[in-house]
Amino acid sequence: MSSILKQKLTDLTVADLMIPAEKVAHVQEGNLIEHALLVLVESGYSSVPVLDLDFKLRGTIAKTPILKSIMGMERFEMEKLAETKVEEVMKKDQPTLLKDTNFLTSLKIVIDHAFACVVDEQGYFLGILTRRAILKEVNKSMYVSD
Ligand code: AMP
């Protein structure tokens, strides 16, 4: 990889690569898990951000924890889908990125996460950065020889 290109890759920030909030499927913390499951199945995403009414990031919710939360001893207790709120099942401890976070820091975060949420200093949701977007840039850089 050329040093000029390496420099360009490392010059990239989250703002250059993120999917903006208006194009990201999300649910609200007060929604029922039934709604979240519908959004996840219809969109085909395994996980989506959870926001509050002010559009602040609260967590993420994925299919597997929803299914685990309705799993009884012998059957799925489907009635729980309409009794449980997203906030009871969502994951709250995922790392977040700022728009000016650099490429290398972002790359390290998406090693363990298919996507990371982007927020501003007050915690308002701005969008997501996917592992795919990072890998595309790394892949592009491989085609330029020294
Ligand atoms: P991808 O790298 O495009 O396969 O996306 C990885 C993950 O990021 C997906 O499984 C979703 O959890 C999330 N994701 C990607 N795009 C969106 C979107 N437009 N809305 C909500 N979540 C998304």
Short mmCIF file of C-alpha atoms and ligand atoms in Angstrom, two decimals:
data_model
loop_
_atom_site.label_atom_id
_atom_site.label_comp_id
_atom_site.label_asym_id
_atom_site.label_seq_id
_atom_site.Cartn_x
_atom_site.Cartn_y
_atom_site.Cartn_z
CA MET A 1 0.00 0.00 0.00
CA SER A 2 1.49 3.36 -0.93
CA SER A 3 2.28 5.77 1.86
CA ILE A 4 0.28 8.50 0.05
CA LEU A 5 -2.78 6.27 0.04
CA LYS A 6 -2.24 5.21 3.64
CA GLN A 7 -2.24 8.87 4.51
CA LYS A 8 -5.58 9.30 2.67
CA LEU A 9 -7.16 6.32 4.44
CA THR A 10 -6.13 7.66 7.80
CA ASP A 11 -7.43 11.12 6.83
CA LEU A 12 -10.96 9.71 6.54
CA THR A 13 -13.35 10.36 9.41
CA VAL A 14 -16.67 8.84 10.41
CA ALA A 15 -18.46 11.76 8.70
CA ASP A 16 -17.08 10.62 5.32
CA LEU A 17 -18.37 7.05 5.65
CA MET A 18 -21.47 7.04 7.86
CA ILE A 19 -25.08 6.29 6.85
CA PRO A 20 -27.09 9.37 7.95
CA ALA A 21 -29.88 8.99 10.52
CA GLU A 22 -32.68 9.56 8.00
CA LYS A 23 -31.64 6.41 6.12
CA VAL A 24 -31.27 4.22 9.24
CA ALA A 25 -34.10 1.98 10.47
CA HIS A 26 -34.62 2.41 14.23
CA VAL A 27 -37.10 1.72 17.03
CA GLN A 28 -37.97 3.65 20.18
CA GLU A 29 -37.26 2.40 23.70
CA GLY A 30 -40.97 2.51 24.57
CA ASN A 31 -42.01 0.36 21.60
CA LEU A 32 -43.10 -3.23 22.21
CA ILE A 33 -40.63 -5.94 21.21
CA GLU A 34 -43.31 -7.16 18.78
CA HIS A 35 -42.79 -3.94 16.80
CA ALA A 36 -38.99 -4.25 17.00
CA LEU A 37 -39.14 -7.83 15.72
CA LEU A 38 -41.29 -6.74 12.79
CA VAL A 39 -38.82 -3.96 11.91
CA LEU A 40 -35.88 -6.37 12.16
CA VAL A 41 -37.51 -9.11 10.08
CA GLU A 42 -38.88 -6.73 7.44
CA SER A 43 -35.61 -4.80 7.07
CA GLY A 44 -33.45 -7.92 7.14
CA TYR A 45 -31.09 -6.31 9.66
CA SER A 46 -29.95 -8.35 12.63
CA SER A 47 -29.81 -5.29 14.89
CA VAL A 48 -30.99 -1.65 14.79
CA PRO A 49 -30.48 1.43 17.00
CA VAL A 50 -32.93 2.28 19.80
CA LEU A 51 -33.72 5.98 20.30
CA ASP A 52 -35.75 7.99 22.80
CA LEU A 53 -38.45 10.49 21.85
CA ASP A 54 -35.83 13.27 21.58
CA PHE A 55 -33.80 11.21 19.06
CA LYS A 56 -31.06 10.45 21.59
CA LEU A 57 -29.35 7.07 21.35
CA ARG A 58 -30.40 4.61 24.08
CA GLY A 59 -29.03 1.30 22.79
CA THR A 60 -29.43 -1.32 20.10
CA ILE A 61 -31.82 -4.22 19.75
CA ALA A 62 -31.25 -7.52 17.96
CA LYS A 63 -33.37 -10.52 17.00
CA THR A 64 -31.67 -13.10 19.22
CA PRO A 65 -32.22 -11.31 22.58
CA ILE A 66 -35.87 -10.74 21.61
CA LEU A 67 -36.34 -14.44 20.90
CA LYS A 68 -34.52 -15.38 24.12
CA SER A 69 -36.78 -13.05 26.11
CA ILE A 70 -39.92 -14.89 24.95
CA MET A 71 -38.46 -18.40 25.30
CA GLY A 72 -40.30 -20.48 27.91
CA MET A 73 -39.45 -23.98 29.17
CA GLU A 74 -41.25 -25.74 26.32
CA ARG A 75 -42.36 -23.12 23.83
CA PHE A 76 -42.01 -19.54 22.71
CA GLU A 77 -44.42 -17.52 24.86
CA MET A 78 -45.67 -15.34 22.01
CA GLU A 79 -47.91 -13.27 24.29
CA LYS A 80 -44.75 -11.72 25.77
CA LEU A 81 -44.14 -9.96 22.45
CA ALA A 82 -47.04 -7.63 23.29
CA GLU A 83 -46.11 -7.28 26.98
CA THR A 84 -42.41 -6.41 26.85
CA LYS A 85 -40.88 -3.08 25.95
CA VAL A 86 -37.75 -2.64 23.85
CA GLU A 87 -35.94 -0.96 26.79
CA GLU A 88 -36.20 -4.23 28.80
CA VAL A 89 -34.35 -6.23 26.14
CA MET A 90 -32.03 -3.75 24.37
CA LYS A 91 -28.25 -3.71 24.72
CA LYS A 92 -27.07 -0.51 26.36
CA ASP A 93 -23.29 -0.78 26.47
CA GLN A 94 -22.20 -0.58 22.83
CA PRO A 95 -19.39 1.81 21.83
CA THR A 96 -20.32 5.02 19.99
CA LEU A 97 -18.46 7.21 17.51
CA LEU A 98 -18.34 10.96 16.92
CA LYS A 99 -18.41 12.42 13.40
CA ASP A 100 -14.76 13.42 13.66
CA THR A 101 -13.53 10.04 14.96
CA ASN A 102 -10.65 8.92 12.74
CA PHE A 103 -10.50 5.88 10.46
CA LEU A 104 -8.21 3.73 12.61
CA THR A 105 -10.28 4.17 15.76
CA SER A 106 -13.42 3.31 13.77
CA LEU A 107 -11.76 0.26 12.26
CA LYS A 108 -10.87 -1.09 15.72
CA ILE A 109 -14.48 -0.67 16.89
CA VAL A 110 -16.04 -2.49 13.92
CA ILE A 111 -13.76 -5.50 14.46
CA ASP A 112 -16.19 -6.55 17.20
CA HIS A 113 -19.39 -4.90 15.93
CA ALA A 114 -21.19 -5.09 12.56
CA PHE A 115 -21.98 -1.40 13.01
CA ALA A 116 -21.46 1.40 15.49
CA CYS A 117 -23.80 4.31 16.20
CA VAL A 118 -22.68 7.88 15.57
CA VAL A 119 -23.78 10.53 18.07
CA ASP A 120 -23.01 14.18 18.82
CA GLU A 121 -21.55 15.42 22.11
CA GLN A 122 -25.05 15.53 23.65
CA GLY A 123 -25.85 11.95 22.64
CA TYR A 124 -28.21 12.81 19.77
CA PHE A 125 -28.27 10.10 17.12
CA LEU A 126 -26.63 11.08 13.81
CA GLY A 127 -26.33 7.76 11.98
CA ILE A 128 -24.32 4.55 11.86
CA LEU A 129 -20.96 3.38 10.56
CA THR A 130 -20.97 -0.19 9.26
CA ARG A 131 -18.13 -2.68 9.08
CA ARG A 132 -18.95 -2.91 5.37
CA ALA A 133 -18.14 0.80 4.82
CA ILE A 134 -14.78 0.41 6.55
CA LEU A 135 -13.90 -2.78 4.65
CA LYS A 136 -14.82 -1.14 1.32
CA GLU A 137 -12.24 1.58 1.96
CA VAL A 138 -9.59 -0.95 2.98
CA ASN A 139 -10.38 -3.00 -0.13
CA LYS A 140 -10.11 0.07 -2.41
CA SER A 141 -6.72 0.84 -0.95
CA MET A 142 -5.46 -2.67 -1.81
CA TYR A 143 -5.72 -1.96 -5.55
CA VAL A 144 -3.08 0.75 -5.45
CA SER A 145 0.43 -0.66 -5.52
CA ASP A 146 3.56 0.88 -4.04
P1 AMP B 1 -24.05 -4.20 6.49
O1 AMP B 1 -22.60 -3.96 6.75
O2 AMP B 1 -24.65 -3.30 5.46
O3 AMP B 1 -24.35 -5.66 6.30
O4 AMP B 1 -24.78 -3.80 7.86
C1 AMP B 1 -24.38 -4.39 9.07
C2 AMP B 1 -25.45 -4.14 10.09
O5 AMP B 1 -25.61 -2.73 10.27
C3 AMP B 1 -26.85 -4.63 9.70
O6 AMP B 1 -27.08 -5.99 9.99
C4 AMP B 1 -27.71 -3.76 10.56
O7 AMP B 1 -27.70 -4.26 11.89
C5 AMP B 1 -26.97 -2.43 10.52
N1 AMP B 1 -27.46 -1.59 9.42
C6 AMP B 1 -26.90 -1.38 8.19
N2 AMP B 1 -27.63 -0.51 7.45
C7 AMP B 1 -28.68 -0.15 8.22
C8 AMP B 1 -29.81 0.72 8.05
N3 AMP B 1 -29.99 1.42 6.92
N4 AMP B 1 -30.70 0.83 9.06
C9 AMP B 1 -30.52 0.15 10.23
N5 AMP B 1 -29.47 -0.68 10.47
C10 AMP B 1 -28.57 -0.84 9.49
#
